Amino acid sequence: MKSNRGFTLVELVTVIIILGILSVMAAPRFIDLRGDAQASVMKGLQASLKFVVEAVSYQSAIQGTDRERAVTTTVNGVDIQTYYGYPQEIWDDKLEHLMAGDFYFMGNAYQDNGLFEEVCPQTICVVEQIKLSTLFADGTAGYALAFLPKGYSLRNNCSVAYYFTAYPSDGYAKVFVKTIDGGC
């Protein structure tokens, strides 16, 4: 006759303790909530920026400045410098008024290459005139305006970049608003 013997209470408690220790050690490797939250914030900022860029573009078309280079377009009482209907990639607080945000301007990367390494000290920071070749390894020419979250530098690959490619002979520009979230 066989005896049905189960696990003792001590054995069950030991297994539960070991599983608890393993899960505490392994969970942070599989769950990166901070990075996901930062990436979500950047995607929200990207949507807000796209909305403002499109609003400027529509107003530029209405005002007849969408085929001109380096002209002023008025949007909700704010004068924006535009190139072929899109805001220039320079931060002069005018986009901030349209985006209804509180941004910290870190500086002009065209004049200060050290800004690529500087860490954002506020909630959302802005760096203007960044060479696209430093943001993207594909050799893209031009300049960008970038937004980055607190605690990150441009080197971290956690930002929203706004840039455009102008086609002066055809009188238009192609606009890009990209979230770079590989390092969030």
C-alpha positions as YAML, in Angstrom:
chain: A
units: angstrom
residues:
- id: 1
  name: MET
  ca: [0.00, 0.00, 0.00]
- id: 2
  name: LYS
  ca: [1.29, 3.39, -1.04]
- id: 3
  name: SER
  ca: [1.24, 6.34, 1.22]
- id: 4
  name: ASN
  ca: [0.18, 9.72, -0.25]
- id: 5
  name: ARG
  ca: [2.58, 12.17, 1.21]
- id: 6
  name: GLY
  ca: [2.36, 15.89, 0.36]
- id: 7
  name: PHE
  ca: [4.73, 18.72, 1.05]
- id: 8
  name: THR
  ca: [5.30, 19.84, 4.59]
- id: 9
  name: LEU
  ca: [4.58, 23.41, 5.65]
- id: 10
  name: VAL
  ca: [8.32, 24.08, 6.02]
- id: 11
  name: GLU
  ca: [8.98, 22.97, 2.44]
- id: 12
  name: LEU
  ca: [6.19, 25.15, 1.07]
- id: 13
  name: VAL
  ca: [7.35, 28.23, 3.00]
- id: 14
  name: THR
  ca: [10.95, 27.66, 1.83]
- id: 15
  name: VAL
  ca: [9.87, 27.49, -1.82]
- id: 16
  name: ILE
  ca: [7.75, 30.66, -1.46]
- id: 17
  name: ILE
  ca: [10.67, 32.55, 0.12]
- id: 18
  name: ILE
  ca: [13.06, 31.46, -2.63]
- id: 19
  name: LEU
  ca: [10.56, 32.50, -5.35]
- id: 20
  name: GLY
  ca: [10.06, 35.85, -3.61]
- id: 21
  name: ILE
  ca: [13.81, 36.53, -3.52]
- id: 22
  name: LEU
  ca: [14.20, 35.59, -7.19]
- id: 23
  name: SER
  ca: [11.29, 37.79, -8.27]
- id: 24
  name: VAL
  ca: [12.65, 40.82, -6.36]
- id: 25
  name: MET
  ca: [16.02, 40.37, -8.03]
- id: 26
  name: ALA
  ca: [14.65, 39.71, -11.54]
- id: 27
  name: ALA
  ca: [11.73, 42.17, -11.71]
- id: 28
  name: PRO
  ca: [13.75, 45.36, -12.29]
- id: 29
  name: ARG
  ca: [15.39, 43.77, -15.32]
- id: 30
  name: PHE
  ca: [12.04, 43.05, -16.94]
- id: 31
  name: ILE
  ca: [10.03, 46.06, -15.81]
- id: 32
  name: ASP
  ca: [11.44, 49.48, -16.68]
- id: 33
  name: LEU
  ca: [8.52, 51.71, -15.78]
- id: 34
  name: ARG
  ca: [10.59, 54.90, -15.63]
- id: 35
  name: GLY
  ca: [11.84, 54.47, -19.18]
- id: 36
  name: ASP
  ca: [8.35, 53.68, -20.45]
- id: 37
  name: ALA
  ca: [7.00, 56.77, -18.67]
- id: 38
  name: GLN
  ca: [9.70, 59.00, -20.19]
- id: 39
  name: ALA
  ca: [9.02, 57.58, -23.64]
- id: 40
  name: SER
  ca: [5.29, 58.28, -23.18]
- id: 41
  name: VAL
  ca: [5.99, 61.86, -22.12]
- id: 42
  name: MET
  ca: [8.14, 62.34, -25.22]
- id: 43
  name: LYS
  ca: [5.42, 60.89, -27.46]
- id: 44
  name: GLY
  ca: [2.89, 63.31, -25.89]
- id: 45
  name: LEU
  ca: [5.27, 66.20, -26.50]
- id: 46
  name: GLN
  ca: [5.72, 65.01, -30.08]
- id: 47
  name: ALA
  ca: [1.93, 65.10, -30.61]
- id: 48
  name: SER
  ca: [1.70, 68.60, -29.13]
- id: 49
  name: LEU
  ca: [4.54, 69.86, -31.32]
- id: 50
  name: LYS
  ca: [3.01, 68.28, -34.45]
- id: 51
  name: PHE
  ca: [-0.28, 70.01, -33.68]
- id: 52
  name: VAL
  ca: [1.42, 73.41, -33.34]
- id: 53
  name: VAL
  ca: [3.51, 72.89, -36.50]
- id: 54
  name: GLU
  ca: [0.36, 72.03, -38.45]
- id: 55
  name: ALA
  ca: [-1.48, 75.05, -37.01]
- id: 56
  name: VAL
  ca: [1.37, 77.32, -38.14]
- id: 57
  name: SER
  ca: [1.33, 75.64, -41.57]
- id: 58
  name: TYR
  ca: [-2.42, 76.19, -41.97]
- id: 59
  name: GLN
  ca: [-2.15, 79.84, -40.94]
- id: 60
  name: SER
  ca: [0.77, 80.30, -43.31]
- id: 61
  name: ALA
  ca: [-1.32, 78.92, -46.17]
- id: 62
  name: ILE
  ca: [-4.23, 81.20, -45.26]
- id: 63
  name: GLN
  ca: [-1.89, 84.23, -45.07]
- id: 64
  name: GLY
  ca: [-0.17, 83.29, -48.34]
- id: 65
  name: THR
  ca: [3.31, 82.88, -46.80]
- id: 66
  name: ASP
  ca: [3.55, 79.11, -47.30]
- id: 67
  name: ARG
  ca: [5.73, 79.41, -50.41]
- id: 68
  name: GLU
  ca: [8.11, 81.97, -48.98]
- id: 69
  name: ARG
  ca: [11.37, 81.69, -47.09]
- id: 70
  name: ALA
  ca: [12.15, 83.60, -43.89]
- id: 71
  name: VAL
  ca: [8.83, 85.39, -43.43]
- id: 72
  name: THR
  ca: [6.62, 86.04, -40.43]
- id: 73
  name: THR
  ca: [3.32, 84.22, -39.98]
- id: 74
  name: THR
  ca: [0.90, 85.29, -37.23]
- id: 75
  name: VAL
  ca: [-0.79, 82.49, -35.29]
- id: 76
  name: ASN
  ca: [-3.12, 83.35, -32.38]
- id: 77
  name: GLY
  ca: [-1.46, 86.74, -32.03]
- id: 78
  name: VAL
  ca: [2.06, 85.30, -32.00]
- id: 79
  name: ASP
  ca: [4.47, 86.17, -34.86]
- id: 80
  name: ILE
  ca: [6.41, 83.07, -35.92]
- id: 81
  name: GLN
  ca: [9.40, 83.06, -38.31]
- id: 82
  name: THR
  ca: [8.52, 80.53, -41.01]
- id: 83
  name: TYR
  ca: [10.24, 78.81, -43.90]
- id: 84
  name: TYR
  ca: [7.88, 77.60, -46.59]
- id: 85
  name: GLY
  ca: [5.00, 77.57, -44.14]
- id: 86
  name: TYR
  ca: [6.70, 75.86, -41.21]
- id: 87
  name: PRO
  ca: [8.25, 77.29, -38.04]
- id: 88
  name: GLN
  ca: [11.99, 77.82, -38.15]
- id: 89
  name: GLU
  ca: [13.96, 75.44, -35.89]
- id: 90
  name: ILE
  ca: [14.93, 78.30, -33.58]
- id: 91
  name: TRP
  ca: [13.54, 78.68, -30.08]
- id: 92
  name: ASP
  ca: [12.48, 82.23, -29.38]
- id: 93
  name: ASP
  ca: [9.73, 81.43, -26.87]
- id: 94
  name: LYS
  ca: [7.10, 81.88, -29.58]
- id: 95
  name: LEU
  ca: [6.52, 78.15, -30.03]
- id: 96
  name: GLU
  ca: [6.33, 77.89, -26.23]
- id: 97
  name: HIS
  ca: [3.35, 80.27, -26.24]
- id: 98
  name: LEU
  ca: [1.60, 78.16, -28.86]
- id: 99
  name: MET
  ca: [2.43, 74.89, -27.10]
- id: 100
  name: ALA
  ca: [1.24, 76.28, -23.75]
- id: 101
  name: GLY
  ca: [4.16, 74.73, -21.91]
- id: 102
  name: ASP
  ca: [6.89, 75.67, -19.50]
- id: 103
  name: PHE
  ca: [10.19, 74.87, -21.18]
- id: 104
  name: TYR
  ca: [13.78, 75.59, -20.15]
- id: 105
  name: PHE
  ca: [15.96, 76.91, -22.96]
- id: 106
  name: MET
  ca: [19.43, 75.36, -22.70]
- id: 107
  name: GLY
  ca: [20.97, 77.16, -25.66]
- id: 108
  name: ASN
  ca: [22.06, 77.12, -29.29]
- id: 109
  name: ALA
  ca: [24.07, 74.02, -30.24]
- id: 110
  name: TYR
  ca: [25.34, 75.72, -33.39]
- id: 111
  name: GLN
  ca: [27.20, 78.16, -31.13]
- id: 112
  name: ASP
  ca: [27.95, 75.73, -28.29]
- id: 113
  name: ASN
  ca: [28.83, 72.11, -29.15]
- id: 114
  name: GLY
  ca: [29.03, 71.28, -25.43]
- id: 115
  name: LEU
  ca: [25.22, 71.34, -25.23]
- id: 116
  name: PHE
  ca: [25.16, 67.84, -26.69]
- id: 117
  name: GLU
  ca: [26.57, 66.54, -23.39]
- id: 118
  name: GLU
  ca: [24.73, 68.92, -21.02]
- id: 119
  name: VAL
  ca: [22.03, 67.32, -18.85]
- id: 120
  name: CYS
  ca: [18.58, 68.89, -18.74]
- id: 121
  name: PRO
  ca: [18.03, 70.45, -15.27]
- id: 122
  name: GLN
  ca: [14.28, 71.17, -15.63]
- id: 123
  name: THR
  ca: [11.16, 69.17, -16.53]
- id: 124
  name: ILE
  ca: [11.50, 69.73, -20.30]
- id: 125
  name: CYS
  ca: [14.47, 71.47, -21.93]
- id: 126
  name: VAL
  ca: [14.97, 72.86, -25.42]
- id: 127
  name: VAL
  ca: [18.15, 73.00, -27.51]
- id: 128
  name: GLU
  ca: [18.08, 74.75, -30.87]
- id: 129
  name: GLN
  ca: [20.18, 74.58, -34.03]
- id: 130
  name: ILE
  ca: [21.50, 71.05, -33.46]
- id: 131
  name: LYS
  ca: [23.32, 69.58, -36.44]
- id: 132
  name: LEU
  ca: [21.22, 66.68, -37.66]
- id: 133
  name: SER
  ca: [24.39, 64.67, -38.30]
- id: 134
  name: THR
  ca: [24.95, 64.61, -34.50]
- id: 135
  name: LEU
  ca: [21.40, 63.39, -33.82]
- id: 136
  name: PHE
  ca: [21.18, 60.86, -36.63]
- id: 137
  name: ALA
  ca: [24.06, 58.71, -37.80]
- id: 138
  name: ASP
  ca: [22.72, 58.58, -41.34]
- id: 139
  name: GLY
  ca: [24.45, 61.82, -42.38]
- id: 140
  name: THR
  ca: [21.25, 63.87, -42.60]
- id: 141
  name: ALA
  ca: [22.07, 67.51, -43.37]
- id: 142
  name: GLY
  ca: [20.43, 70.46, -41.63]
- id: 143
  name: TYR
  ca: [19.54, 71.59, -38.14]
- id: 144
  name: ALA
  ca: [16.96, 70.60, -35.53]
- id: 145
  name: LEU
  ca: [15.16, 71.89, -32.48]
- id: 146
  name: ALA
  ca: [15.07, 69.24, -29.74]
- id: 147
  name: PHE
  ca: [13.10, 68.79, -26.53]
- id: 148
  name: LEU
  ca: [14.50, 66.52, -23.82]
- id: 149
  name: PRO
  ca: [13.33, 65.44, -20.36]
- id: 150
  name: LYS
  ca: [14.95, 66.20, -17.03]
- id: 151
  name: GLY
  ca: [18.07, 64.16, -16.32]
- id: 152
  name: TYR
  ca: [18.87, 63.44, -19.97]
- id: 153
  name: SER
  ca: [21.30, 64.91, -22.48]
- id: 154
  name: LEU
  ca: [21.07, 64.78, -26.26]
- id: 155
  name: ARG
  ca: [23.64, 61.98, -26.13]
- id: 156
  name: ASN
  ca: [21.11, 59.77, -24.25]
- id: 157
  name: ASN
  ca: [18.79, 59.41, -27.26]
- id: 158
  name: CYS
  ca: [15.66, 60.47, -25.40]
- id: 159
  name: SER
  ca: [14.18, 63.53, -27.09]
- id: 160
  name: VAL
  ca: [11.75, 64.93, -29.61]
- id: 161
  name: ALA
  ca: [13.41, 66.45, -32.67]
- id: 162
  name: TYR
  ca: [11.80, 68.95, -35.04]
- id: 163
  name: TYR
  ca: [13.43, 69.68, -38.36]
- id: 164
  name: PHE
  ca: [12.61, 70.21, -41.99]
- id: 165
  name: THR
  ca: [14.20, 69.89, -45.38]
- id: 166
  name: ALA
  ca: [13.63, 72.89, -47.62]
- id: 167
  name: TYR
  ca: [13.34, 72.67, -51.38]
- id: 168
  name: PRO
  ca: [13.77, 76.35, -52.36]
- id: 169
  name: SER
  ca: [13.56, 75.79, -56.11]
- id: 170
  name: ASP
  ca: [10.14, 74.17, -55.64]
- id: 171
  name: GLY
  ca: [9.03, 76.51, -52.82]
- id: 172
  name: TYR
  ca: [8.20, 73.96, -50.17]
- id: 173
  name: ALA
  ca: [9.59, 72.07, -47.19]
- id: 174
  name: LYS
  ca: [9.17, 68.57, -45.80]
- id: 175
  name: VAL
  ca: [8.74, 68.55, -42.02]
- id: 176
  name: PHE
  ca: [9.75, 65.91, -39.48]
- id: 177
  name: VAL
  ca: [8.78, 65.63, -35.82]
- id: 178
  name: LYS
  ca: [10.43, 62.50, -34.45]
- id: 179
  name: THR
  ca: [10.60, 60.91, -31.04]
- id: 180
  name: ILE
  ca: [14.03, 59.52, -30.32]
- id: 181
  name: ASP
  ca: [13.34, 57.14, -27.45]
- id: 182
  name: GLY
  ca: [16.04, 54.49, -27.69]
- id: 183
  name: GLY
  ca: [17.68, 55.80, -24.51]
- id: 184
  name: CYS
  ca: [14.60, 56.67, -22.41]
...
